[in-house]
Coordinates of C-alpha atoms in Angstrom, one line a residue:
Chain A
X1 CA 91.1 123.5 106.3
X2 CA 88.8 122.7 109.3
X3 CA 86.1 120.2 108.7
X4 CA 82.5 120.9 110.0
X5 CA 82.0 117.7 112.3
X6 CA 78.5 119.0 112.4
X7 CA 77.9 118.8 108.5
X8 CA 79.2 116.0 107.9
X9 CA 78.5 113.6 111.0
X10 CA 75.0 111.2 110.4
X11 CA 75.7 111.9 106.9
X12 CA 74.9 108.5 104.6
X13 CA 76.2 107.8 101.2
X14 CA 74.4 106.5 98.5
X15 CA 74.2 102.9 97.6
X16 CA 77.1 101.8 95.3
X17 CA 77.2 98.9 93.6
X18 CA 80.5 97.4 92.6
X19 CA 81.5 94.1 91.5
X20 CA 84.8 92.1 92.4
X21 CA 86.6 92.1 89.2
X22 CA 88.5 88.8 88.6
X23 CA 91.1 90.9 86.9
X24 CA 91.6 92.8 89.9
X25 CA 91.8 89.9 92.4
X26 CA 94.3 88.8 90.0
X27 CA 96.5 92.1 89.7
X28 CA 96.3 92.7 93.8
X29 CA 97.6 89.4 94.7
X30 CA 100.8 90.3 92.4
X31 CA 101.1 93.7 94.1
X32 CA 100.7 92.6 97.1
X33 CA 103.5 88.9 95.9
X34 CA 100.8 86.7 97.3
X35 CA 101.9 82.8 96.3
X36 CA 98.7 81.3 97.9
X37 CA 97.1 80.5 94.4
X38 CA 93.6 80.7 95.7
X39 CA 94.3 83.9 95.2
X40 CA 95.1 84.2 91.2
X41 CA 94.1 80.9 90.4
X42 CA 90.5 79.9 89.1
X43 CA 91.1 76.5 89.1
X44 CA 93.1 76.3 92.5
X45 CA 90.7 78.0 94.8
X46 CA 88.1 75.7 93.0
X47 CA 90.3 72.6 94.2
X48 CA 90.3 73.9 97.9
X49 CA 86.9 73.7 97.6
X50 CA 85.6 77.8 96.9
X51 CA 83.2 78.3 94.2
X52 CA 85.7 80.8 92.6
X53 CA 88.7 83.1 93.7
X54 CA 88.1 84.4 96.9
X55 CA 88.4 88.1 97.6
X56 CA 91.4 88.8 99.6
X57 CA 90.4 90.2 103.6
X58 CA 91.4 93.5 102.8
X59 CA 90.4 94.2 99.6
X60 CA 87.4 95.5 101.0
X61 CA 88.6 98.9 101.5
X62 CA 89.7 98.8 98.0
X63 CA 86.1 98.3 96.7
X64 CA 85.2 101.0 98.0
X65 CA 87.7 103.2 96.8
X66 CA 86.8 102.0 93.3
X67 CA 83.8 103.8 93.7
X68 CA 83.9 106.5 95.8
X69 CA 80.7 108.5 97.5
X70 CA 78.9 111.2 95.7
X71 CA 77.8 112.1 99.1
X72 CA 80.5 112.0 102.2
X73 CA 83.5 111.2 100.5
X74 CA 86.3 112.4 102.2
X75 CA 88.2 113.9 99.1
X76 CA 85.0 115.7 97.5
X77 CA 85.7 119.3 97.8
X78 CA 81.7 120.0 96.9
X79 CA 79.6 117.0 98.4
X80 CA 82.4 115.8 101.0
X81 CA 84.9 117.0 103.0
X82 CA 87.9 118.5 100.9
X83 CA 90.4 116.8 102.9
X84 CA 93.6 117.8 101.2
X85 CA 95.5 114.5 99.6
X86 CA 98.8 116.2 101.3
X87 CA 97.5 116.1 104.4
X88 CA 96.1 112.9 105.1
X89 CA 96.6 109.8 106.9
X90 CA 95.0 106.4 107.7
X91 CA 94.7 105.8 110.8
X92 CA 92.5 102.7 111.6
X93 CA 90.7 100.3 109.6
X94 CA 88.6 97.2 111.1
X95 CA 86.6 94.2 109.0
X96 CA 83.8 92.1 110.3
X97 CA 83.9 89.1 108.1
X98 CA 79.9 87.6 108.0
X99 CA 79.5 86.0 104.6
X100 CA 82.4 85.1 101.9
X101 CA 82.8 87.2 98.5
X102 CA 84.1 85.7 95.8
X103 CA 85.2 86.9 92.1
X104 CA 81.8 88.3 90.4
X105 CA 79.8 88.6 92.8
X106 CA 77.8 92.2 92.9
X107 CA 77.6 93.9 96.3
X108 CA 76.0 97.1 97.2
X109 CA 78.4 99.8 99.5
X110 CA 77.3 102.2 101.7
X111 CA 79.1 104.2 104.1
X112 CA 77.6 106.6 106.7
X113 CA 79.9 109.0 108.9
X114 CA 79.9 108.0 112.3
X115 CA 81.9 110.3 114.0
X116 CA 83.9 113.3 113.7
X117 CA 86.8 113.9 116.4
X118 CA 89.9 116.0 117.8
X119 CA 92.9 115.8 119.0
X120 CA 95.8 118.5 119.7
X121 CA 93.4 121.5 119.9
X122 CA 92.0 120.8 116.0
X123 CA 95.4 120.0 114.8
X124 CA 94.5 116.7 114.0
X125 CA 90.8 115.7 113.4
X126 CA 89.7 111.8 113.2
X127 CA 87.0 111.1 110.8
X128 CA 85.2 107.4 111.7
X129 CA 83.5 105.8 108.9
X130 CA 81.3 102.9 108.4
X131 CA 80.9 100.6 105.5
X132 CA 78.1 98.2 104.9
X133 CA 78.3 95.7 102.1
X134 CA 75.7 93.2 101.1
X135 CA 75.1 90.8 98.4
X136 CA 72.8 90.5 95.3
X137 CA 70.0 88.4 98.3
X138 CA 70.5 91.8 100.6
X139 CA 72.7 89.3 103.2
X140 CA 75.1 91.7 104.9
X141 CA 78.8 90.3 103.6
X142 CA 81.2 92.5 105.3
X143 CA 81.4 95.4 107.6
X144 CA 84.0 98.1 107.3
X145 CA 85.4 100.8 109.6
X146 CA 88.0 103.2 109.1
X147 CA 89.1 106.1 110.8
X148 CA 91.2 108.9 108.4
X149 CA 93.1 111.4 109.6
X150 CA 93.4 115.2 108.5
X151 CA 96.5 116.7 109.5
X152 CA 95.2 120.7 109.8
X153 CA 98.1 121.9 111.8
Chain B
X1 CA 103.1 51.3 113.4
X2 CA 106.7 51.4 112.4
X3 CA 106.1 52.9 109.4
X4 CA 102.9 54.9 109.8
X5 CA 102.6 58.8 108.9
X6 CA 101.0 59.9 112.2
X7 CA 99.2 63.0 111.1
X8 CA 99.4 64.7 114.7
X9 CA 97.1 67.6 115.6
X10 CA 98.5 71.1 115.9
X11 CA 98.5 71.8 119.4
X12 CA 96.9 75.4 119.8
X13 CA 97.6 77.6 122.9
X14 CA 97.7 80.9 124.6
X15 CA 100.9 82.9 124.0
X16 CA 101.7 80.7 121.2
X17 CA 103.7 82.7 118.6
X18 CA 102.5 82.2 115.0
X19 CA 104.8 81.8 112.4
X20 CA 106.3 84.8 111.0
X21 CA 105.7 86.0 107.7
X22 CA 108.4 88.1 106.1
X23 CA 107.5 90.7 102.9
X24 CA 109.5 93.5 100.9
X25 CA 111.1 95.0 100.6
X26 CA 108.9 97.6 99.6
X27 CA 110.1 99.1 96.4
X28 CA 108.6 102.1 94.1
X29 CA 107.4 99.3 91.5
X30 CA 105.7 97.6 94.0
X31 CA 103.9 100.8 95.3
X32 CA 103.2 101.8 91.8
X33 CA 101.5 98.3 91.6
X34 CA 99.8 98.5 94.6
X35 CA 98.5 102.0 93.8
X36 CA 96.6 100.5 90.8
X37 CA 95.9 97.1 92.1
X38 CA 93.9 98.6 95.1
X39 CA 92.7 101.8 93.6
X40 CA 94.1 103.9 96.5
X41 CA 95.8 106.2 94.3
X42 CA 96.9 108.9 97.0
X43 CA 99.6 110.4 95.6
X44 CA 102.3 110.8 98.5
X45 CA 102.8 106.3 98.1
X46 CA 103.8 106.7 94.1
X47 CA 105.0 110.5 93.3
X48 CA 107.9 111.4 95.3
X49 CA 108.0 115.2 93.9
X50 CA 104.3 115.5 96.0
X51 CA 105.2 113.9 98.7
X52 CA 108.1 116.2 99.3
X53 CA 106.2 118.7 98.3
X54 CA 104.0 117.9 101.6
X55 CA 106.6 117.7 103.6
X56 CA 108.3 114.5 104.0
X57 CA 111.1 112.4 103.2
X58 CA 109.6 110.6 100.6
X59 CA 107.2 108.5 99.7
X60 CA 105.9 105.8 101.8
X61 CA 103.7 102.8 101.5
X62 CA 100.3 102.9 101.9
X63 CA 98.7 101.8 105.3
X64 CA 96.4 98.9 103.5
X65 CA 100.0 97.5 101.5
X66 CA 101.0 96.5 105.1
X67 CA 97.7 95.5 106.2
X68 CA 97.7 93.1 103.1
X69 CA 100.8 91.5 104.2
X70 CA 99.3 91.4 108.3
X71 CA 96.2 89.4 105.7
X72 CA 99.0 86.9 104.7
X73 CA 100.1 86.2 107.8
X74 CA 96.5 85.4 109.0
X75 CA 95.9 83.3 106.2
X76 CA 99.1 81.3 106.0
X77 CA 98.2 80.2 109.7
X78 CA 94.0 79.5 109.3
X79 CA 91.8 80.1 106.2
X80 CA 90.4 83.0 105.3
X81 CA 87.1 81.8 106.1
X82 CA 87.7 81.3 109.8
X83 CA 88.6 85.5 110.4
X84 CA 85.9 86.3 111.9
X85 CA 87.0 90.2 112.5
X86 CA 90.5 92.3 112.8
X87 CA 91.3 95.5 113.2
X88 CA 94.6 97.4 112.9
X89 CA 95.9 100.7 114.4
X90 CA 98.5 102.7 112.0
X91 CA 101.1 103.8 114.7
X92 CA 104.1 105.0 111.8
X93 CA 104.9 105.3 108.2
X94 CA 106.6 102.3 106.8
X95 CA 109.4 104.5 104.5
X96 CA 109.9 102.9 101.1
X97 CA 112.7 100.3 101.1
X98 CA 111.7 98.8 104.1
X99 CA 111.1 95.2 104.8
X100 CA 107.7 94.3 106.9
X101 CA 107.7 91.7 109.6
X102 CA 104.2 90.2 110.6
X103 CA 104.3 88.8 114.3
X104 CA 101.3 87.6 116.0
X105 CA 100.7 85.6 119.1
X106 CA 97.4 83.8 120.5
X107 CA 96.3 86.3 123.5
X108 CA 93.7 84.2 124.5
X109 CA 91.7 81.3 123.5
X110 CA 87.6 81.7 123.9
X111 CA 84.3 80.3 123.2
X112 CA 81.7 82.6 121.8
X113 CA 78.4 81.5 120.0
X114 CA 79.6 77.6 120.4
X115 CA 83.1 78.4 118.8
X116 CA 86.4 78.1 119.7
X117 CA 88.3 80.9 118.4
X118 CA 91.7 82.7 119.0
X119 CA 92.7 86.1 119.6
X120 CA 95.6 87.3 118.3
X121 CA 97.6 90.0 118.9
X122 CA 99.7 90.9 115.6
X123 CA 101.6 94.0 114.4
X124 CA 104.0 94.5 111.6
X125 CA 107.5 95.7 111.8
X126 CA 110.5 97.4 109.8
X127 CA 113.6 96.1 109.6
X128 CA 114.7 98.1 111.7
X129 CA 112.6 97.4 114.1
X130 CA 109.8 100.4 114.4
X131 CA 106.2 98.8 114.7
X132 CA 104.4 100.8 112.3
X133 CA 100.7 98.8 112.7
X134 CA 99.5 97.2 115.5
X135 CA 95.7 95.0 115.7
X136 CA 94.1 92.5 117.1
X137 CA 92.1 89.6 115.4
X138 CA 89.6 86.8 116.0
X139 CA 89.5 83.4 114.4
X140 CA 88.2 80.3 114.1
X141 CA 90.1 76.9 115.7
X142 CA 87.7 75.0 113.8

């Protein structure tokens, strides 16, 4: 199914607001067999000198897939695109790093659709997504971009 | 002087390979973990009936697993703190089973906004020896 770049390009989510679970930090750095233990540790990040366990660089994207758009999301049949989960693929993401996040903190998420693209005659179509995430003072933390791919062909 | 611990600075320069950092290999448990861990739950990394189902071999890891790892690598080399942005290009699956090699090496060394920072050109590979991500970050010499 062909997406409507029209429809869906400009189009900006509603704010979300998330908080890094401890838990979660704790549970992705055994998925992912991190040994650093900054990363699982309270009391070892807090000896190299972080206020508490920082949140790994890419867990970014992970944040916001623990809570998805109402408005935009690429999945959504109704109020996104519909991609079908069989026929998708990442193909970029990109972080801009501009404050630390640590373990508690609360941030607010909101994506807006950048761009819509093709390649192959329709065959493949790029969707280009931006993330903004700032802190409980409104400081801009991190900025996310990814680019998904919808195989239609 | 004899017996002095010289701390000696790490000398930083361009084309310098940083070390590399080994992961996997990537097995079903550990994309079952990673599914939950990281709340992409996209079924063609964790249920091999739907990804045949779409078409291919089986499943594969997810695109952020490998990113994760390309993290690692960064931050075994600087802290975290220092990246100051990355980005990373999928270029091919990474099938399960493999095992993911993170290479980097410093491009090019700059100053921007009073800071000396490095950027490095890194990409992971399998075993046997596809490159299935390829990026570029900036950090920090301090």
């Amino acid at each position: 199914m062909r997406i409507d770049a029209q429809r869906h390009i400009g189009v900006v989510s509603e704010p979300r607001v998330v908080e890094v679970e401890r838990g979660f930090l704790k549970f992705f750095a055994k998925a992912t067999g991190e040994t650093n233990p900054i990363y699982f540790d309270e009391e070892a990040a807090r000896a190299a000198g972080h206020p508490d366990i920082p949140m790994p660089p890419t867990y970014m994207f992970s944040l916001q897939l623990s809570a998805p758009a109402a408005v935009g999301d690429v999945f959504d049949p109704v109020n996104g695109m519909g991609i079908d989960m069989r026929r998708v693929l990442h193909g970029e993401e990109s972080f801009t790093y501009h404050q630390p996040v640590y373990a508690g903190d609360r941030l607010e998420l909101v994506t807006t659709t950048t761009d819509i693209y093709e390649k192959k005659g329709g065959a493949l179509q790029f969707i280009v997504q931006e993330t903004r995430c700032t802190n409980s003072d409104q400081i801009l933390c991190i900025e996310a971009r990814q680019v998904t791919v919808a195989r239609n062909g | 002087m004899a017996d002095a611990v010289m701390t000696v600075p790490e000398t930083v320069f361009e084309g310098q390979e940083l070390p590399e950092h080994i992961c996997g290999p990537i097995d079903r448990t550990i994309l079952a973990l990673f599914a939950g861990a990281s709340h992409d739950h996209v079924k063609l990394h964790i249920d091999s009936d739907f990804a045949k189902g779409a078409g291919m071999d089986d499943v594969f890891a997810h695109g952020m697993l490998v990113m994760a790892y390309l993290g690692q690598f960064l931050t075994r080399w600087r802290p975290q703190q220092n990246i100051r942005k990355w980005s990373t290009r999928f270029v091919a699956i990474t099938p399960v089973h493999a095992t993911i090699h993170c290479r980097g090496r410093i491009a090019e060394i700059i100053e921007q906004d009073g800071e000396r920072l490095a950027r490095v050109k890194l990409g992971a590979w399998t075993d046997k020896d596809v490159q299935t991500v390829d990026g570029e970050a900036l950090v920090a010499l301090g």
